[in-house]
GROMACS .gro file of C-alpha atoms in nm:
model
  450
    1ASN     CA    1  -0.003   0.016   0.034
    2VAL     CA    2   0.142   0.366  -0.106
    3ASP     CA    3   0.030   0.619   0.130
    4ALA     CA    4  -0.127   0.925  -0.081
    5ALA     CA    5   0.004   1.196   0.170
    6ALA     CA    6   0.374   1.062   0.171
    7GLY     CA    7   0.389   0.923  -0.205
    8SER     CA    8   0.216   1.188  -0.380
    9GLY     CA    9   0.502   1.286  -0.559
   10ALA     CA   10   0.625   1.014  -0.695
   11MET     CA   11   0.273   0.913  -0.780
   12ILE     CA   12   0.258   1.169  -0.995
   13ALA     CA   13   0.615   1.084  -1.172
   14CYS     CA   14   0.432   0.734  -1.195
   15ALA     CA   15   0.112   0.946  -1.390
   16ALA     CA   16   0.291   1.174  -1.566
   17ARG     CA   17   0.542   0.928  -1.714
   18GLU     CA   18   0.276   0.689  -1.843
   19LEU     CA   19   0.074   0.942  -1.992
   20PHE     CA   20   0.380   0.984  -2.181
   21GLU     CA   21   0.479   0.666  -2.269
   22GLU     CA   22   0.083   0.504  -2.337
   23LEU     CA   23  -0.076   0.844  -2.500
   24GLY     CA   24   0.272   1.036  -2.619
   25VAL     CA   25   0.057   1.375  -2.417
   26LEU     CA   26   0.431   1.470  -2.157
   27VAL     CA   27   0.274   1.731  -1.846
   28ALA     CA   28   0.594   1.880  -1.794
   29ARG     CA   29   0.654   2.200  -1.736
   30GLY     CA   30   0.891   2.368  -2.011
   31ALA     CA   31   0.731   2.090  -2.242
   32GLU     CA   32   0.464   2.385  -2.486
   33THR     CA   33   0.879   2.467  -2.602
   34LEU     CA   34   0.878   2.095  -2.780
   35THR     CA   35   0.848   2.055  -3.135
   36LYS     CA   36   0.597   1.740  -3.240
   37GLY     CA   37   0.919   1.586  -3.362
   38GLN     CA   38   1.067   1.677  -3.059
   39LEU     CA   39   0.837   1.500  -2.851
   40ALA     CA   40   0.897   1.185  -3.094
   41SER     CA   41   1.246   1.194  -2.991
   42LEU     CA   42   1.151   1.231  -2.648
   43HIS     CA   43   0.930   0.905  -2.722
   44ASP     CA   44   1.142   0.747  -2.852
   45ASP     CA   45   1.401   0.717  -2.559
   46LEU     CA   46   1.181   0.616  -2.355
   47ALA     CA   47   1.023   0.317  -2.494
   48SER     CA   48   1.385   0.208  -2.633
   49GLY     CA   49   1.497   0.266  -2.217
   50ARG     CA   50   1.820   0.407  -2.431
   51MET     CA   51   1.657   0.741  -2.172
   52PRO     CA   52   1.463   0.664  -1.840
   53PHE     CA   53   1.206   0.929  -1.731
   54PRO     CA   54   1.383   1.126  -1.489
   55MET     CA   55   1.741   1.192  -1.704
   56LEU     CA   56   1.485   1.316  -1.941
   57LEU     CA   57   1.308   1.597  -1.832
   58GLU     CA   58   1.668   1.713  -1.683
   59HIS     CA   59   1.867   1.646  -1.997
   60TYR     CA   60   1.562   1.855  -2.173
   61GLY     CA   61   1.506   2.156  -1.921
   62LEU     CA   62   1.200   1.981  -1.787
   63HIS     CA   63   1.042   1.921  -1.432
   64LEU     CA   64   0.651   1.881  -1.334
   65ASP     CA   65   0.455   2.021  -1.152
   66ALA     CA   66   0.195   1.922  -0.862
   67ASP     CA   67  -0.074   2.145  -0.924
   68ASP     CA   68  -0.122   2.017  -1.290
   69PHE     CA   69  -0.244   1.652  -1.183
   70ARG     CA   70  -0.563   1.679  -0.900
   71PHE     CA   71  -0.569   1.421  -0.748
   72VAL     CA   72  -0.962   1.287  -0.782
   73GLY     CA   73  -0.981   0.918  -0.574
   74ARG     CA   74  -0.772   0.588  -0.488
   75TRP     CA   75  -1.012   0.299  -0.578
   76VAL     CA   76  -0.874  -0.111  -0.516
   77THR     CA   77  -1.006  -0.329  -0.697
   78PRO     CA   78  -1.231  -0.585  -0.585
   79PRO     CA   79  -1.075  -0.891  -0.330
   80PHE     CA   80  -1.279  -1.148  -0.669
   81SER     CA   81  -0.920  -1.090  -0.802
   82PRO     CA   82  -0.590  -1.217  -0.629
   83ARG     CA   83  -0.407  -1.010  -0.852
   84ARG     CA   84  -0.521  -0.645  -0.699
   85PHE     CA   85  -0.455  -0.315  -0.748
   86ASP     CA   86  -0.432   0.028  -0.518
   87THR     CA   87  -0.467   0.281  -0.803
   88LEU     CA   88  -0.412   0.674  -0.761
   89PHE     CA   89  -0.598   0.886  -1.040
   90PHE     CA   90  -0.538   1.229  -1.156
   91LEU     CA   91  -0.772   1.449  -1.423
   92VAL     CA   92  -0.467   1.671  -1.609
   93THR     CA   93  -0.535   1.925  -1.925
   94CYS     CA   94  -0.405   1.802  -2.193
   95PRO     CA   95  -0.170   2.038  -2.307
   96ARG     CA   96  -0.216   2.280  -2.646
   97LYS     CA   97  -0.038   2.158  -2.951
   98GLN     CA   98  -0.024   1.748  -2.839
   99GLU     CA   99  -0.248   1.504  -2.849
  100PRO     CA  100  -0.342   1.146  -2.778
  101ARG     CA  101  -0.240   0.889  -2.979
  102VAL     CA  102  -0.283   0.520  -2.904
  103LEU     CA  103   0.152   0.419  -2.854
  104ASN     CA  104   0.198   0.136  -2.643
  105ALA     CA  105   0.172  -0.237  -2.728
  106GLU     CA  106  -0.132  -0.254  -2.401
  107PHE     CA  107  -0.338  -0.155  -2.587
  108GLU     CA  108  -0.536  -0.368  -2.836
  109VAL     CA  109  -0.772  -0.116  -3.014
  110GLY     CA  110  -0.802   0.317  -2.906
  111GLU     CA  111  -0.974   0.579  -3.008
  112TRP     CA  112  -1.071   0.965  -2.930
  113ILE     CA  113  -1.370   1.003  -2.872
  114GLY     CA  114  -1.586   1.245  -2.570
  115ALA     CA  115  -1.577   1.125  -2.224
  116ASP     CA  116  -2.032   1.174  -2.311
  117GLU     CA  117  -1.954   0.919  -2.607
  118ALA     CA  118  -1.828   0.656  -2.425
  119TYR     CA  119  -2.037   0.700  -2.073
  120GLN     CA  120  -2.334   0.614  -2.377
  121ARG     CA  121  -2.178   0.316  -2.493
  122TRP     CA  122  -2.108   0.180  -2.236
  123ARG     CA  123  -2.550   0.254  -2.164
  124ARG     CA  124  -2.620   0.130  -2.455
  125ALA     CA  125  -2.354  -0.221  -2.342
  126GLU     CA  126  -2.172  -0.190  -2.625
  127ILE     CA  127  -1.819  -0.218  -2.401
  128LEU     CA  128  -1.770  -0.303  -2.077
  129GLY     CA  129  -1.643  -0.123  -1.768
  130ALA     CA  130  -1.441  -0.129  -1.545
  131PRO     CA  131  -1.605   0.080  -1.172
  132PRO     CA  132  -1.301   0.302  -1.188
  133VAL     CA  133  -1.344   0.398  -1.588
  134ILE     CA  134  -1.739   0.452  -1.569
  135HIS     CA  135  -1.714   0.597  -1.309
  136ALA     CA  136  -1.459   0.841  -1.483
  137LEU     CA  137  -1.688   0.878  -1.775
  138ARG     CA  138  -2.020   0.937  -1.591
  139THR     CA  139  -1.875   1.260  -1.377
  140LEU     CA  140  -1.636   1.403  -1.757
  141ALA     CA  141  -2.052   1.273  -1.936
  142GLY     CA  142  -2.176   1.572  -1.689
  143GLY     CA  143  -1.961   1.847  -1.727
  144VAL     CA  144  -1.588   1.995  -1.649
  145THR     CA  145  -1.790   2.246  -1.411
  146ASP     CA  146  -1.634   2.437  -1.024
  147ASP     CA  147  -1.720   2.154  -0.921
  148LEU     CA  148  -1.543   1.886  -1.116
  149VAL     CA  149  -1.309   1.713  -0.894
  150GLU     CA  150  -1.558   1.760  -0.603
  151ARG     CA  151  -1.744   1.499  -0.833
  152PHE     CA  152  -1.474   1.256  -0.882
  153LEU     CA  153  -1.458   1.251  -0.478
  154SER     CA  154  -1.795   1.205  -0.394
  155VAL     CA  155  -1.801   0.802  -0.399
  156PRO     CA  156  -1.648   0.635  -0.139
  157GLN     CA  157  -1.479   0.376  -0.381
  158ALA     CA  158  -1.310   0.712  -0.466
  159HIS     CA  159  -1.183   0.679  -0.059
  160ARG     CA  160  -1.004   0.301  -0.124
  161GLU     CA  161  -1.392   0.167   0.050
  162PRO     CA  162  -1.421  -0.204  -0.062
  163VAL     CA  163  -1.581  -0.220  -0.408
  164ARG     CA  164  -1.862  -0.454  -0.337
  165ARG     CA  165  -2.142  -0.363  -0.686
  166ILE     CA  166  -1.976  -0.404  -0.979
  167GLU     CA  167  -2.176  -0.278  -1.272
  168PHE     CA  168  -2.018  -0.431  -1.587
  169LEU     CA  169  -2.296  -0.319  -1.806
  170PRO     CA  170  -2.649  -0.162  -1.710
  171GLY     CA  171  -2.843  -0.402  -1.603
  172LEU     CA  172  -2.560  -0.696  -1.469
  173ILE     CA  173  -2.395  -0.584  -1.114
  174CYS     CA  174  -2.184  -0.883  -1.051
  175PHE     CA  175  -2.158  -0.922  -0.661
  176PRO     CA  176  -1.857  -1.129  -0.507
  177VAL     CA  177  -1.914  -1.310  -0.206
  178ARG     CA  178  -1.650  -1.442   0.056
  179THR     CA  179  -1.705  -1.830   0.048
  180PRO     CA  180  -1.566  -2.213   0.087
  181THR     CA  181  -1.373  -2.179  -0.275
  182LYS     CA  182  -1.132  -2.398  -0.456
  183PRO     CA  183  -0.777  -2.162  -0.476
  184PRO     CA  184  -0.670  -1.951  -0.580
  185ALA     CA  185  -1.016  -1.818  -0.592
  186THR     CA  186  -1.153  -1.734  -0.242
  187HIS     CA  187  -1.519  -1.517  -0.361
  188THR     CA  188  -1.768  -1.612  -0.616
  189ASN     CA  189  -1.943  -1.388  -0.831
  190CYS     CA  190  -2.382  -1.350  -0.723
  191TYR     CA  191  -2.475  -1.176  -1.031
  192ILE     CA  192  -2.756  -0.928  -1.025
  193VAL     CA  193  -2.950  -0.884  -1.397
  194GLY     CA  194  -3.255  -0.704  -1.495
  195HIS     CA  195  -3.355  -0.264  -1.480
  196ARG     CA  196  -3.716  -0.279  -1.305
  197GLU     CA  197  -3.795  -0.716  -1.245
  198LEU     CA  198  -3.449  -0.833  -1.112
  199VAL     CA  199  -3.324  -1.150  -1.095
  200VAL     CA  200  -3.017  -1.333  -0.855
  201ILE     CA  201  -2.774  -1.563  -0.972
  202ASP     CA  202  -2.622  -1.728  -0.697
  203PRO     CA  203  -2.609  -1.603  -0.402
  204ALA     CA  204  -2.300  -1.834  -0.236
  205SER     CA  205  -2.170  -1.711   0.071
  206PRO     CA  206  -2.309  -1.948   0.340
  207ALA     CA  207  -2.096  -1.581   0.589
  208ALA     CA  208  -2.402  -1.414   0.733
  209ASP     CA  209  -2.181  -1.088   0.682
  210GLU     CA  210  -2.200  -1.169   0.379
  211GLN     CA  211  -2.532  -1.236   0.362
  212ALA     CA  212  -2.559  -0.912   0.511
  213ALA     CA  213  -2.437  -0.771   0.258
  214LEU     CA  214  -2.608  -0.889  -0.060
  215ALA     CA  215  -2.941  -0.813   0.112
  216GLU     CA  216  -2.830  -0.481   0.219
  217CYS     CA  217  -2.712  -0.376  -0.224
  218LEU     CA  218  -3.035  -0.545  -0.296
  219ASP     CA  219  -3.304  -0.391  -0.025
  220ASP     CA  220  -3.125  -0.048  -0.146
  221LEU     CA  221  -3.216  -0.177  -0.517
  222ARG     CA  222  -3.555  -0.226  -0.452
  223ALA     CA  223  -3.597   0.100  -0.218
  224ALA     CA  224  -3.439   0.239  -0.599
  225GLY     CA  225  -3.817   0.083  -0.704
  226ARG     CA  226  -3.685  -0.237  -0.874
  227THR     CA  227  -3.843  -0.585  -0.762
  228VAL     CA  228  -3.651  -0.889  -0.717
  229ARG     CA  229  -3.890  -1.111  -0.878
  230GLU     CA  230  -3.701  -1.482  -0.857
  231ILE     CA  231  -3.338  -1.637  -0.732
  232LEU     CA  232  -3.157  -1.876  -0.996
  233LEU     CA  233  -2.914  -2.074  -0.933
  234THR     CA  234  -2.628  -2.245  -1.176
  235HIS     CA  235  -2.585  -2.580  -1.039
  236GLN     CA  236  -2.555  -2.695  -0.671
  237HIS     CA  237  -2.204  -2.652  -0.548
  238PRO     CA  238  -2.202  -2.542  -0.210
  239ASP     CA  239  -2.014  -2.267  -0.296
  240HIS     CA  240  -2.266  -2.119  -0.524
  241VAL     CA  241  -2.573  -2.237  -0.284
  242GLY     CA  242  -2.449  -2.139   0.044
  243GLY     CA  243  -2.608  -1.831   0.067
  244VAL     CA  244  -2.984  -1.894  -0.091
  245ASN     CA  245  -3.236  -2.011   0.287
  246ALA     CA  246  -3.058  -1.723   0.382
  247LEU     CA  247  -3.128  -1.497   0.115
  248LYS     CA  248  -3.560  -1.610   0.039
  249SER     CA  249  -3.550  -1.633   0.409
  250HIS     CA  250  -3.455  -1.240   0.389
  251PHE     CA  251  -3.772  -1.154   0.176
  252ASN     CA  252  -3.993  -1.375   0.363
  253GLY     CA  253  -3.966  -1.730   0.184
  254GLU     CA  254  -4.119  -1.385  -0.153
  255VAL     CA  255  -3.874  -1.463  -0.420
  256PRO     CA  256  -3.910  -1.835  -0.552
  257ILE     CA  257  -3.539  -2.026  -0.644
  258ALA     CA  258  -3.557  -2.179  -0.965
  259ALA     CA  259  -3.271  -2.434  -1.058
  260HIS     CA  260  -3.256  -2.739  -1.297
  261HIS     CA  261  -3.473  -3.025  -1.216
  262LEU     CA  262  -3.102  -3.271  -1.191
  263THR     CA  263  -2.993  -2.964  -0.946
  264ALA     CA  264  -3.330  -2.963  -0.816
  265GLU     CA  265  -3.238  -3.327  -0.738
  266ALA     CA  266  -2.902  -3.286  -0.533
  267LEU     CA  267  -3.049  -2.979  -0.335
  268ARG     CA  268  -3.297  -3.204  -0.230
  269GLY     CA  269  -3.276  -3.185   0.167
  270GLU     CA  270  -3.122  -2.864   0.158
  271ILE     CA  271  -3.261  -2.619  -0.091
  272THR     CA  272  -3.658  -2.627  -0.211
  273VAL     CA  273  -3.620  -2.539  -0.558
  274ASP     CA  274  -3.984  -2.372  -0.647
  275ARG     CA  275  -3.932  -2.379  -1.049
  276LEU     CA  276  -3.801  -2.571  -1.214
  277ILE     CA  277  -3.587  -2.462  -1.557
  278GLU     CA  278  -3.501  -2.652  -1.875
  279ASP     CA  279  -3.310  -2.560  -2.201
  280GLU     CA  280  -3.398  -2.319  -2.382
  281ASP     CA  281  -3.648  -2.167  -2.105
  282VAL     CA  282  -3.647  -1.759  -2.164
  283ILE     CA  283  -3.716  -1.556  -1.922
  284GLU     CA  284  -3.823  -1.210  -1.962
  285LEU     CA  285  -3.737  -0.910  -1.722
  286ASP     CA  286  -3.935  -0.597  -1.812
  287GLY     CA  287  -3.756  -0.257  -1.715
  288GLN     CA  288  -3.608   0.009  -1.900
  289PRO     CA  289  -3.445  -0.178  -2.190
  290ARG     CA  290  -3.658  -0.502  -2.117
  291LEU     CA  291  -3.364  -0.853  -2.081
  292SER     CA  292  -3.398  -1.173  -2.199
  293LEU     CA  293  -3.238  -1.474  -2.036
  294ARG     CA  294  -3.200  -1.785  -2.251
  295ALA     CA  295  -3.110  -2.041  -2.022
  296LEU     CA  296  -2.894  -2.260  -2.158
  297HIS     CA  297  -2.847  -2.614  -1.988
  298THR     CA  298  -2.451  -2.725  -2.065
  299PRO     CA  299  -2.392  -3.050  -1.832
  300GLY     CA  300  -1.982  -3.053  -1.801
  301HIS     CA  301  -1.905  -2.953  -1.505
  302THR     CA  302  -2.310  -3.113  -1.395
  303ARG     CA  303  -2.502  -3.299  -1.417
  304GLY     CA  304  -2.773  -3.001  -1.411
  305HIS     CA  305  -2.536  -2.645  -1.480
  306LEU     CA  306  -2.745  -2.343  -1.661
  307CYS     CA  307  -2.589  -2.073  -1.750
  308PHE     CA  308  -2.796  -1.787  -1.784
  309TYR     CA  309  -2.752  -1.586  -2.217
  310GLU     CA  310  -2.869  -1.257  -2.251
  311GLU     CA  311  -2.977  -1.206  -2.547
  312ARG     CA  312  -2.970  -0.794  -2.677
  313THR     CA  313  -2.658  -0.793  -2.526
  314GLY     CA  314  -2.461  -1.125  -2.593
  315ALA     CA  315  -2.343  -1.104  -2.207
  316LEU     CA  316  -2.304  -1.497  -2.105
  317ILE     CA  317  -2.310  -1.618  -1.698
  318THR     CA  318  -2.046  -1.874  -1.682
  319GLY     CA  319  -2.116  -2.013  -1.368
  320ASP     CA  320  -1.865  -2.251  -1.377
  321MET     CA  321  -1.826  -2.371  -1.706
  322VAL     CA  322  -1.620  -2.134  -1.776
  323VAL     CA  323  -1.459  -1.821  -1.477
  324GLY     CA  324  -1.172  -1.486  -1.492
  325LEU     CA  325  -0.963  -1.690  -1.192
  326GLY     CA  326  -0.854  -2.055  -1.216
  327SER     CA  327  -0.983  -2.375  -1.309
  328VAL     CA  328  -1.288  -2.564  -1.363
  329LEU     CA  329  -1.265  -2.989  -1.243
  330ILE     CA  330  -1.419  -3.175  -1.419
  331ASP     CA  331  -1.502  -3.510  -1.139
  332PRO     CA  332  -1.721  -3.737  -1.228
  333PRO     CA  333  -1.987  -3.845  -1.102
  334GLU     CA  334  -2.122  -3.577  -1.150
  335GLY     CA  335  -1.858  -3.455  -1.449
  336ASP     CA  336  -1.861  -3.580  -1.757
  337VAL     CA  337  -1.626  -3.517  -2.017
  338HIS     CA  338  -1.750  -3.550  -2.321
  339ASP     CA  339  -1.994  -3.339  -2.170
  340TYR     CA  340  -1.831  -3.060  -2.067
  341LEU     CA  341  -1.632  -3.047  -2.432
  342ARG     CA  342  -2.066  -3.045  -2.579
  343SER     CA  343  -2.080  -2.773  -2.382
  344LEU     CA  344  -1.805  -2.523  -2.446
  345GLU     CA  345  -1.883  -2.594  -2.866
  346ARG     CA  346  -2.215  -2.512  -2.737
  347LEU     CA  347  -2.197  -2.168  -2.616
  348ARG     CA  348  -1.893  -2.106  -2.868
  349ALA     CA  349  -2.170  -2.127  -3.136
  350LEU     CA  350  -2.388  -1.860  -2.980
  351PRO     CA  351  -2.485  -1.607  -3.186
  352LYS     CA  352  -2.371  -1.214  -3.037
  353LEU     CA  353  -2.134  -1.342  -2.840
  354THR     CA  354  -1.969  -1.050  -2.611
  355ALA     CA  355  -1.856  -1.154  -2.218
  356LEU     CA  356  -1.787  -1.408  -1.944
  357PHE     CA  357  -1.936  -1.433  -1.632
  358GLY     CA  358  -1.824  -1.666  -1.435
  359GLY     CA  359  -1.842  -1.789  -1.118
  360HIS     CA  360  -1.528  -1.607  -0.997
  361GLY     CA  361  -1.290  -1.360  -1.129
  362ALA     CA  362  -1.264  -1.065  -1.370
  363ALA     CA  363  -1.445  -1.077  -1.659
  364VAL     CA  364  -1.419  -1.218  -2.011
  365ALA     CA  365  -1.384  -0.943  -2.283
  366ALA     CA  366  -1.268  -1.260  -2.540
  367PRO     CA  367  -1.512  -1.526  -2.531
  368HIS     CA  368  -1.407  -1.698  -2.809
  369ALA     CA  369  -1.051  -1.685  -2.765
  370LYS     CA  370  -1.122  -1.838  -2.394
  371ILE     CA  371  -1.349  -2.121  -2.416
  372ASP     CA  372  -1.109  -2.187  -2.798
  373GLU     CA  373  -0.869  -2.243  -2.494
  374TYR     CA  374  -1.039  -2.432  -2.285
  375ILE     CA  375  -1.077  -2.690  -2.527
  376THR     CA  376  -0.727  -2.771  -2.648
  377HIS     CA  377  -0.661  -2.749  -2.261
  378ARG     CA  378  -0.889  -3.011  -2.246
  379LEU     CA  379  -0.768  -3.237  -2.534
  380GLU     CA  380  -0.403  -3.114  -2.474
  381ARG     CA  381  -0.448  -3.312  -2.151
  382GLU     CA  382  -0.646  -3.554  -2.243
  383ALA     CA  383  -0.356  -3.594  -2.534
  384HIS     CA  384  -0.107  -3.659  -2.176
  385ILE     CA  385  -0.285  -3.871  -1.995
  386LEU     CA  386  -0.337  -4.123  -2.330
  387ALA     CA  387   0.052  -4.036  -2.360
  388ALA     CA  388   0.122  -4.186  -1.936
  389VAL     CA  389  -0.141  -4.507  -2.038
  390ARG     CA  390   0.072  -4.592  -2.324
  391GLY     CA  391   0.350  -4.604  -2.187
  392GLY     CA  392   0.289  -4.798  -1.879
  393ALA     CA  393   0.108  -4.617  -1.657
  394ALA     CA  394  -0.182  -4.875  -1.588
  395THR     CA  395  -0.278  -4.695  -1.234
  396ILE     CA  396  -0.464  -4.308  -1.161
  397PRO     CA  397  -0.129  -4.233  -0.924
  398GLU     CA  398   0.064  -4.370  -1.186
  399ILE     CA  399  -0.054  -4.164  -1.472
  400VAL     CA  400  -0.146  -3.792  -1.232
  401ALA     CA  401   0.301  -3.907  -1.165
  402ARG     CA  402   0.388  -3.811  -1.508
  403VAL     CA  403   0.104  -3.571  -1.658
  404TYR     CA  404   0.105  -3.375  -1.381
  405THR     CA  405   0.479  -3.335  -1.300
  406ASP     CA  406   0.412  -2.914  -1.157
  407VAL     CA  407   0.090  -2.994  -0.938
  408HIS     CA  408   0.078  -2.964  -0.510
  409PRO     CA  409   0.060  -3.241  -0.371
  410LYS     CA  410  -0.179  -3.103  -0.132
  411ALA     CA  411  -0.384  -3.111  -0.536
  412PHE     CA  412  -0.309  -3.485  -0.583
  413MET     CA  413  -0.716  -3.568  -0.498
  414MET     CA  414  -0.823  -3.289  -0.771
  415ALA     CA  415  -0.601  -3.414  -0.987
  416GLU     CA  416  -0.616  -3.753  -0.950
  417ARG     CA  417  -1.065  -3.765  -0.986
  418ALA     CA  418  -0.948  -3.524  -1.345
  419VAL     CA  419  -0.777  -3.807  -1.410
  420LEU     CA  420  -1.075  -4.018  -1.415
  421ALA     CA  421  -1.235  -3.815  -1.593
  422HIS     CA  422  -1.106  -3.818  -1.884
  423LEU     CA  423  -0.995  -4.184  -1.830
  424GLU     CA  424  -1.404  -4.242  -1.849
  425LYS     CA  425  -1.385  -4.027  -2.150
  426LEU     CA  426  -1.100  -4.267  -2.360
  427THR     CA  427  -1.318  -4.586  -2.227
  428ALA     CA  428  -1.631  -4.434  -2.422
  429ASP     CA  429  -1.413  -4.349  -2.689
  430ASP     CA  430  -1.308  -4.735  -2.730
  431LEU     CA  431  -0.968  -4.550  -2.643
  432VAL     CA  432  -0.818  -4.710  -2.265
  433ARG     CA  433  -0.965  -4.962  -2.128
  434ARG     CA  434  -1.034  -5.067  -1.761
  435ASP     CA  435  -1.037  -5.421  -1.558
  436GLY     CA  436  -1.123  -5.555  -1.276
  437ASP     CA  437  -0.858  -5.381  -1.057
  438GLY     CA  438  -0.939  -5.061  -1.139
  439HIS     CA  439  -0.648  -5.090  -1.398
  440TYR     CA  440  -0.598  -4.894  -1.738
  441ALA     CA  441  -0.465  -5.039  -2.005
  442ALA     CA  442  -0.431  -4.856  -2.415
  443ARG     CA  443  -0.656  -5.059  -2.629
  444ARG     CA  444  -0.381  -5.211  -2.984
  445LEU     CA  445  -0.502  -5.111  -3.269
  446LYS     CA  446  -0.714  -5.365  -3.483
  447GLU     CA  447  -0.918  -5.380  -3.091
  448VAL     CA  448  -1.051  -5.107  -3.124
  449VAL     CA  449  -1.128  -5.148  -3.579
  450GLY     CA  450  -1.206  -5.470  -3.425
   0.00000   0.00000   0.00000
């Protein structure tokens, strides 16, 4: 953590360097005398590493003035990510005769548009945005007025308060809650979808303080005129349903719970599912605009796993099919690799897929690439397991020792379950056979052909 007061000079220098390196804008006293050619030469010196930023300033007789950098907030990454940033934000005026350009390889695409246009694109669900970025766009879209800095600092999150309500898209709120999930994740993402009518997907935490925080968020939305219509479940695992009964009690039992019939069967005796959801069922949510959630039965992680596809925006809530952090365990008998791969292919083929919102970690803005990565990883793992069997590994521990060479011993049990899932697929594909003692062997080509 950086103390904002003691470290402000260093942070301003860092901000100035990043601004120049990535956008070609040099906010430094004396820079107004430089020509475009000189600025380009300075940028080349910095980007190539020939001259660090402090030396560059000294060499050209430039200096930074703290008055040019107005502090407008300090935001901390929500705890759903193991890599968290404690970031100071500054407001600067672009110097005359300088124009921002996309110069850094960290960017995939860039354009120069007004804050209001960018904010409206977010409102139209054309772009994703992290909370501090959306707050900045909303604030700037309100006009460059005398109280601009005060408006930037008007929300508690700008003062390092935890960001609990993450609205990646209008009408799609992610509310991470602490759960006893598998590392590296520590939280499960609960989603609140809708504008006037709302559904809550996977209220996951068994912790009373987390349940209270989620209930408070929903009460605030209800006070603003919204209605919680239903609680939806992606699947039955404890790190996704730990807060379901508590949330239903908070609403005096008046908000029903809906899930796939296989999930309802798995939860019998723990959670009462009031309504069954089947593949391709559509949940229409009234509001401006209306949202349509299409339920997709995606077995593989569990038999009754559901994803929810918002058809207008192309946003896909994926539960534990695809996640932004960690990996997905396929654990028989609920887990099935054949089903999992077929479900991934189905998700990849959705007509307007724009982003993935998984049960753990941040949103995925490149959905097709992520799904391709998942499919490739599973098939490569399967090829390694088959090679191990062909190489003489006959038991699951022997296969794990050959295939999972980089896995900590504490994770061996999970690795063994994953190997079992792949062996079941290879057996079904007639590439491996299993004897009564639990030993595996590769089938010879003539066995397969015969």
